[in-house]
Amino acid sequence: MASRFWFWFCFILFLLPCLTVTAKQTYIVHMKHHQKPLSYATHHDWYSAHLESVSSSSDSLLYTYTTAYHGFAASLDPDQAESLRRSDSVVGVYEETVYALHTTRTPEFLGLDTQLGSWAGRTPQQLNQASQDVIIGVLDTGVWPESKSFVEFGMSQVPSRWKGECESGTDFHPSLCNKKLIGARSFSRGYRMASGNEPNRTKENESPRDQDGHGTHTASTAAGAPVANASLLGYASGTARGMAIRARVATYKVCWKTGCFGSDILAGIDRAIIDGVDVLSMSLGGGSAPYYRDTISIGAFTAMEMGIFVSCSAGNSGPSRASLANVAPWIMTVGAGTIDRDFPAYALLGNGQRFTGVSLYSGEGMGGKPVELVYNKGNNSSTSSSNMCLPGSLEPELVRGKLVLCDRGINARVEKGAVVRDAGGVGMILANTAASGEELVADSHLLPAVAVGRKVGDLIRKYVRSEAKPTAALSFGGTVLNVRPSPVVAAFSSRGPNMVTPQILKPDVIGPGVNILAAWSEAVGPTGLDQDTRKTHLNIMSGTSMSCPHISGLAALLKAAHPDWSPSAIKSALMTTTYTTDNTNSPLRDAAGGTASTPLAHGSGHVDPQKAMSPGLVYDISTEDYIAFLCSLDYTIEHVQAIVKRPNITCSRKFTDPGQLNYPSFSVLFGKSRVVRYTRTLTNVGAAGSVYEVAVDGPGTVAVTVKPARLVFRNVGDKLRYTVTFVSKKGADPEARNAFGSLSWNNSEHQVKSPITYAWTQL
């Protein structure tokens, strides 16, 4: 009997390798586009044949890319991917990257109301009229087309050049589109592949409809029509509107519950370019990667080359250093700041101390009676799961009927409130830790809740630990305007330095990204939690996801005012006209620590759209300049070709230093040399005969000389060069991380200002 057992045991062990099925995943294949044999009618046919040579499955091909990329996306196992890599026609085979979303008052805060007179020689009404020719493509979670933000009232016919369409789906009919919302598509093959092609795992309808809310919010922020009497459950009441209220909107759904898949994003960019968008807005991203491995960078390069302005969120991984996403120089990388509106709420402790926080709670409240306050007395560790109010961490017998103090971090702020409620708690104080500092983000919690900063949080923690029976009561103060100081850089906004190319300063700018009111999907409650059954037409959200579409909409206005400007000219205008002081006339502050912000957090500064309309001078960058930049990096010719998509790239022209790119800001990395020298070219977009004088500000450890120090532009469109030399003085600390300064060209009408960061070590 025993011998029979061992026989079968060994037999099964022998069979196991044969029974193993290697899991398939999505790969993006870069082909030598111009080597297509004449025997194939289309590139699609050629790509299919290549795929059939390694895979017998008929559904392996997910997408064929024609514009944003030269190649295809396919479902392959590792052996099949390796077989493709060995083909002479294949440049590279890359695993798909999964990206994540970077999740009414702002028009007035940015100066977009109708009382401010002329914009580059046009009235706001004329500018709005001109912006009807501008189309903003939004890659996100789709759109809720019934939102009032997308009504077509008073709009002219859709531009005849538009090639897009509104796709039909199980819950989306093409008739839902109009002269405002002129396109709606969805891309789900990468998402479906990652879900195993199982219908029960892909619970979302594969249509352009937004089941998440994020895409509707970003699209309406960029170009939503004015919606009167708007609010979120009574908060932030007024008129909600986008930046470019007359621009057209086309949405491309590339993000799903499990993420935004690189193959879907690339398909969305590919289609948006072909459709004819003028601006691409993407509030999503991943970590830093070489440009040839970054789906968004690759697609955005083609968009830029086609004259499309690309705006992306910087990421929500601040205040950590070097936490940026979307750092390619042909992308506008947008960080987040606060606006001058707040939603105060109050915590009154049993010892009489009253602290101010924020909240968007809209229910009945707790009344004025204090209740017992609890905070994991058994463990003082700030990383304890019950301190953090993680799911399943609270014991109902200890929490029921009480107010719970929760530390911010790890899980979503609104989820913490749901955890407290599910455990029987009647309210929550959400206290920041050092990671979030004094940044306050308001949420529409499911139970009475107040968010407080780190300093107040520490005082409340101390009170709870020192009192035998601590108590507190919460109250809510509605909406307050003209908050000072503002703007303040959001603590969550991702920071430099740029680890892909340290010689390019990122982020580029900051814009409004905290507590932003915009349209929302009625498929989900304002918290986004499954148990939130409330339905709202609008929602208040925070993130660089919210700041990105502000800049996308402003770029559309600049495109309307200056249709002949390149994407880099628009970008330059937005960057060189920013401001770096708040409404108390003090330097911008950083919410993370309350100290002065730096260009590693705010880039050039906070956007000022009215000044951007008439910048005086711009730093323009051609496609050939970007190629010379790429050739200056440590990339192979194939890597450069993957981004540029030209077969004849030789890199015969390259910069000696990537920082030679004609960028509107400076990032000076001294490294082995004490001297760094850059040449820049300025183009006159102001009046003929304009004269500018240079002004330089910076640390005493660096000597800066600019030649010439005076520029005379005789004609509109004239281009003049200057050379700036940076010398690290002897005695400068080589271990010093960073120092900061600025260079500006000034006359009585304009100040064309560029920030400068100095580094002696990479990090």
GROMACS .gro file of N, CA and C in nm, residues 510-596:
model
  261
  510ILE      N    1   0.166   7.597  -0.937
  510ILE     CA    2   0.056   7.545  -0.856
  510ILE      C    3  -0.072   7.619  -0.896
  511GLY      N    4  -0.184   7.553  -0.871
  511GLY     CA    5  -0.316   7.612  -0.894
  511GLY      C    6  -0.410   7.565  -0.785
  512PRO      N    7  -0.534   7.614  -0.784
  512PRO     CA    8  -0.629   7.576  -0.679
  512PRO      C    9  -0.655   7.426  -0.678
  513GLY      N   10  -0.631   7.362  -0.562
  513GLY     CA   11  -0.650   7.218  -0.554
  513GLY      C   12  -0.704   7.168  -0.422
  514VAL      N   13  -0.748   7.258  -0.334
  514VAL     CA   14  -0.799   7.218  -0.203
  514VAL      C   15  -0.944   7.265  -0.188
  515ASN      N   16  -1.032   7.173  -0.155
  515ASN     CA   17  -1.174   7.204  -0.132
  515ASN      C   18  -1.238   7.273  -0.253
  516ILE      N   19  -1.231   7.205  -0.368
  516ILE     CA   20  -1.281   7.260  -0.494
  516ILE      C   21  -1.421   7.205  -0.524
  517LEU      N   22  -1.516   7.294  -0.548
  517LEU     CA   23  -1.653   7.255  -0.582
  517LEU      C   24  -1.667   7.241  -0.733
  518ALA      N   25  -1.718   7.126  -0.778
  518ALA     CA   26  -1.742   7.104  -0.921
  518ALA      C   27  -1.845   6.992  -0.935
  519ALA      N   28  -1.883   6.963  -1.060
  519ALA     CA   29  -1.988   6.866  -1.087
  519ALA      C   30  -1.948   6.726  -1.039
  520TRP      N   31  -2.050   6.642  -1.021
  520TRP     CA   32  -2.029   6.510  -0.962
  520TRP      C   33  -2.120   6.408  -1.027
  521SER      N   34  -2.080   6.284  -1.019
  521SER     CA   35  -2.162   6.175  -1.070
  521SER      C   36  -2.270   6.138  -0.969
  522GLU      N   37  -2.391   6.118  -1.017
  522GLU     CA   38  -2.499   6.078  -0.927
  522GLU      C   39  -2.500   5.928  -0.902
  523ALA      N   40  -2.398   5.858  -0.955
  523ALA     CA   41  -2.388   5.714  -0.931
  523ALA      C   42  -2.321   5.684  -0.798
  524VAL      N   43  -2.269   5.788  -0.733
  524VAL     CA   44  -2.191   5.766  -0.611
  524VAL      C   45  -2.214   5.883  -0.516
  525GLY      N   46  -2.208   5.856  -0.386
  525GLY     CA   47  -2.224   5.962  -0.287
  525GLY      C   48  -2.101   6.050  -0.280
  526PRO      N   49  -2.109   6.161  -0.209
  526PRO     CA   50  -1.997   6.257  -0.208
  526PRO      C   51  -1.869   6.203  -0.145
  527THR      N   52  -1.878   6.102  -0.057
  527THR     CA   53  -1.756   6.046   0.000
  527THR      C   54  -1.695   5.940  -0.091
  528GLY      N   55  -1.774   5.888  -0.185
  528GLY     CA   56  -1.728   5.779  -0.270
  528GLY      C   57  -1.735   5.643  -0.205
  529LEU      N   58  -1.780   5.638  -0.080
  529LEU     CA   59  -1.790   5.510  -0.009
  529LEU      C   60  -1.917   5.435  -0.052
  530ASP      N   61  -1.910   5.303  -0.051
  530ASP     CA   62  -2.025   5.222  -0.092
  530ASP      C   63  -2.146   5.247  -0.002
  531GLN      N   64  -2.121   5.274   0.125
  531GLN     CA   65  -2.233   5.292   0.218
  531GLN      C   66  -2.290   5.433   0.217
  532ASP      N   67  -2.234   5.521   0.136
  532ASP     CA   68  -2.284   5.659   0.127
  532ASP      C   69  -2.393   5.664   0.019
  533THR      N   70  -2.518   5.670   0.062
  533THR     CA   71  -2.631   5.666  -0.032
  533THR      C   72  -2.678   5.805  -0.073
  534ARG      N   73  -2.612   5.911  -0.026
  534ARG     CA   74  -2.653   6.046  -0.062
  534ARG      C   75  -2.625   6.072  -0.210
  535LYS      N   76  -2.710   6.151  -0.273
  535LYS     CA   77  -2.690   6.189  -0.413
  535LYS      C   78  -2.674   6.342  -0.420
  536THR      N   79  -2.569   6.385  -0.489
  536THR     CA   80  -2.546   6.529  -0.505
  536THR      C   81  -2.506   6.558  -0.649
  537HIS      N   82  -2.541   6.678  -0.695
  537HIS     CA   83  -2.504   6.720  -0.831
  537HIS      C   84  -2.361   6.773  -0.836
  538LEU      N   85  -2.312   6.817  -0.720
  538LEU     CA   86  -2.177   6.871  -0.712
  538LEU      C   87  -2.106   6.812  -0.591
  539ASN      N   88  -1.975   6.825  -0.589
  539ASN     CA   89  -1.899   6.776  -0.475
  539ASN      C   90  -1.776   6.864  -0.456
  540ILE      N   91  -1.724   6.861  -0.334
  540ILE     CA   92  -1.602   6.935  -0.300
  540ILE      C   93  -1.491   6.833  -0.283
  541MET      N   94  -1.385   6.849  -0.362
  541MET     CA   95  -1.273   6.755  -0.359
  541MET      C   96  -1.141   6.829  -0.352
  542SER      N   97  -1.038   6.754  -0.311
  542SER     CA   98  -0.903   6.811  -0.303
  542SER      C   99  -0.803   6.717  -0.367
  543GLY      N  100  -0.695   6.773  -0.420
  543GLY     CA  101  -0.590   6.694  -0.482
  543GLY      C  102  -0.527   6.770  -0.598
  544THR      N  103  -0.410   6.726  -0.642
  544THR     CA  104  -0.356   6.785  -0.764
  544THR      C  105  -0.443   6.748  -0.884
  545SER      N  106  -0.529   6.647  -0.866
  545SER     CA  107  -0.631   6.617  -0.968
  545SER      C  108  -0.721   6.738  -0.992
  546MET      N  109  -0.741   6.818  -0.890
  546MET     CA  110  -0.829   6.935  -0.901
  546MET      C  111  -0.754   7.055  -0.958
  547SER      N  112  -0.625   7.068  -0.924
  547SER     CA  113  -0.549   7.183  -0.975
  547SER      C  114  -0.517   7.168  -1.124
  548CYS      N  115  -0.493   7.045  -1.168
  548CYS     CA  116  -0.459   7.021  -1.309
  548CYS      C  117  -0.563   7.076  -1.406
  549PRO      N  118  -0.694   7.045  -1.390
  549PRO     CA  119  -0.791   7.098  -1.486
  549PRO      C  120  -0.810   7.249  -1.479
  550HIS      N  121  -0.777   7.312  -1.367
  550HIS     CA  122  -0.776   7.459  -1.364
  550HIS      C  123  -0.679   7.512  -1.469
  551ILE      N  124  -0.559   7.452  -1.472
  551ILE     CA  125  -0.458   7.499  -1.568
  551ILE      C  126  -0.497   7.459  -1.710
  552SER      N  127  -0.561   7.343  -1.726
  552SER     CA  128  -0.608   7.301  -1.859
  552SER      C  129  -0.707   7.403  -1.914
  553GLY      N  130  -0.800   7.446  -1.829
  553GLY     CA  131  -0.898   7.546  -1.873
  553GLY      C  132  -0.835   7.680  -1.903
  554LEU      N  133  -0.738   7.721  -1.821
  554LEU     CA  134  -0.668   7.847  -1.848
  554LEU      C  135  -0.590   7.839  -1.978
  555ALA      N  136  -0.529   7.724  -2.005
  555ALA     CA  137  -0.457   7.706  -2.132
  555ALA      C  138  -0.553   7.720  -2.250
  556ALA      N  139  -0.677   7.671  -2.234
  556ALA     CA  140  -0.777   7.686  -2.340
  556ALA      C  141  -0.808   7.833  -2.365
  557LEU      N  142  -0.816   7.912  -2.258
  557LEU     CA  143  -0.840   8.056  -2.275
  557LEU      C  144  -0.723   8.123  -2.346
  558LEU      N  145  -0.601   8.084  -2.310
  558LEU     CA  146  -0.485   8.141  -2.379
  558LEU      C  147  -0.481   8.100  -2.525
  559LYS      N  148  -0.520   7.976  -2.552
  559LYS     CA  149  -0.526   7.928  -2.690
  559LYS      C  150  -0.629   8.007  -2.770
  560ALA      N  151  -0.741   8.041  -2.706
  560ALA     CA  152  -0.844   8.121  -2.773
  560ALA      C  153  -0.795   8.262  -2.801
  561ALA      N  154  -0.722   8.319  -2.704
  561ALA     CA  155  -0.672   8.456  -2.721
  561ALA      C  156  -0.554   8.462  -2.818
  562HIS      N  157  -0.475   8.355  -2.822
  562HIS     CA  158  -0.354   8.353  -2.906
  562HIS      C  159  -0.348   8.221  -2.983
  563PRO      N  160  -0.432   8.203  -3.082
  563PRO     CA  161  -0.440   8.073  -3.152
  563PRO      C  162  -0.311   8.032  -3.222
  564ASP      N  163  -0.220   8.127  -3.245
  564ASP     CA  164  -0.095   8.093  -3.312
  564ASP      C  165   0.017   8.053  -3.215
  565TRP      N  166  -0.009   8.059  -3.084
  565TRP     CA  167   0.093   8.023  -2.987
  565TRP      C  168   0.111   7.871  -2.980
  566SER      N  169   0.235   7.825  -2.964
  566SER     CA  170   0.266   7.684  -2.946
  566SER      C  171   0.233   7.643  -2.802
  567PRO      N  172   0.224   7.511  -2.776
  567PRO     CA  173   0.203   7.467  -2.637
  567PRO      C  174   0.310   7.519  -2.542
  568SER      N  175   0.436   7.524  -2.588
  568SER     CA  176   0.543   7.572  -2.499
  568SER      C  177   0.532   7.722  -2.474
  569ALA      N  178   0.479   7.798  -2.571
  569ALA     CA  179   0.458   7.942  -2.549
  569ALA      C  180   0.349   7.965  -2.446
  570ILE      N  181   0.240   7.886  -2.456
  570ILE     CA  182   0.132   7.896  -2.356
  570ILE      C  183   0.186   7.860  -2.218
  571LYS      N  184   0.264   7.753  -2.214
  571LYS     CA  185   0.323   7.710  -2.087
  571LYS      C  186   0.413   7.817  -2.028
  572SER      N  187   0.497   7.877  -2.111
  572SER     CA  188   0.586   7.983  -2.066
  572SER      C  189   0.507   8.102  -2.011
  573ALA      N  190   0.401   8.140  -2.081
  573ALA     CA  191   0.319   8.254  -2.036
  573ALA      C  192   0.260   8.227  -1.899
  574LEU      N  193   0.214   8.104  -1.875
  574LEU     CA  194   0.156   8.069  -1.745
  574LEU      C  195   0.263   8.066  -1.636
  575MET      N  196   0.385   8.024  -1.672
  575MET     CA  197   0.491   8.008  -1.572
  575MET      C  198   0.557   8.140  -1.534
  576THR      N  199   0.586   8.226  -1.633
  576THR     CA  200   0.666   8.346  -1.604
  576THR      C  201   0.584   8.461  -1.548
  577THR      N  202   0.453   8.443  -1.537
  577THR     CA  203   0.367   8.550  -1.483
  577THR      C  204   0.305   8.512  -1.349
  578THR      N  205   0.354   8.405  -1.288
  578THR     CA  206   0.299   8.360  -1.160
  578THR      C  207   0.333   8.457  -1.048
  579TYR      N  208   0.269   8.436  -0.933
  579TYR     CA  209   0.305   8.515  -0.814
  579TYR      C  210   0.349   8.420  -0.703
  580THR      N  211   0.435   8.470  -0.616
  580THR     CA  212   0.491   8.389  -0.508
  580THR      C  213   0.467   8.454  -0.371
  581THR      N  214   0.368   8.541  -0.364
  581THR     CA  215   0.326   8.599  -0.236
  581THR      C  216   0.177   8.572  -0.216
  582ASP      N  217   0.135   8.563  -0.090
  582ASP     CA  218  -0.005   8.535  -0.061
  582ASP      C  219  -0.084   8.665  -0.042
  583ASN      N  220  -0.210   8.653   0.002
  583ASN     CA  221  -0.295   8.771   0.014
  583ASN      C  222  -0.265   8.854   0.139
  584THR      N  223  -0.160   8.817   0.214
  584THR     CA  224  -0.110   8.904   0.321
  584THR      C  225   0.021   8.971   0.277
  585ASN      N  226   0.055   8.952   0.148
  585ASN     CA  227   0.178   9.005   0.090
  585ASN      C  228   0.304   8.944   0.150
  586SER      N  229   0.290   8.823   0.200
  586SER     CA  230   0.404   8.748   0.253
  586SER      C  231   0.440   8.637   0.155
  587PRO      N  232   0.562   8.584   0.159
  587PRO     CA  233   0.598   8.472   0.071
  587PRO      C  234   0.503   8.354   0.091
  588LEU      N  235   0.478   8.281  -0.018
  588LEU     CA  236   0.391   8.164  -0.009
  588LEU      C  237   0.438   8.072   0.103
  589ARG      N  238   0.341   8.018   0.179
  589ARG     CA  239   0.372   7.926   0.287
  589ARG      C  240   0.345   7.783   0.244
  590ASP      N  241   0.407   7.690   0.314
  590ASP     CA  242   0.389   7.547   0.289
  590ASP      C  243   0.306   7.491   0.404
  591ALA      N  244   0.191   7.430   0.372
  591ALA     CA  245   0.103   7.379   0.477
  591ALA      C  246   0.167   7.268   0.558
  592ALA      N  247   0.267   7.201   0.500
  592ALA     CA  248   0.327   7.087   0.570
  592ALA      C  249   0.396   7.130   0.699
  593GLY      N  250   0.467   7.242   0.697
  593GLY     CA  251   0.538   7.284   0.816
  593GLY      C  252   0.509   7.425   0.860
  594GLY      N  253   0.432   7.498   0.777
  594GLY     CA  254   0.401   7.636   0.809
  594GLY      C  255   0.512   7.732   0.774
  595THR      N  256   0.622   7.680   0.719
  595THR     CA  257   0.735   7.765   0.682
  595THR      C  258   0.718   7.814   0.538
  596ALA      N  259   0.812   7.898   0.492
  596ALA     CA  260   0.806   7.949   0.356
  596ALA      C  261   0.821   7.834   0.256
   0.00000   0.00000   0.00000
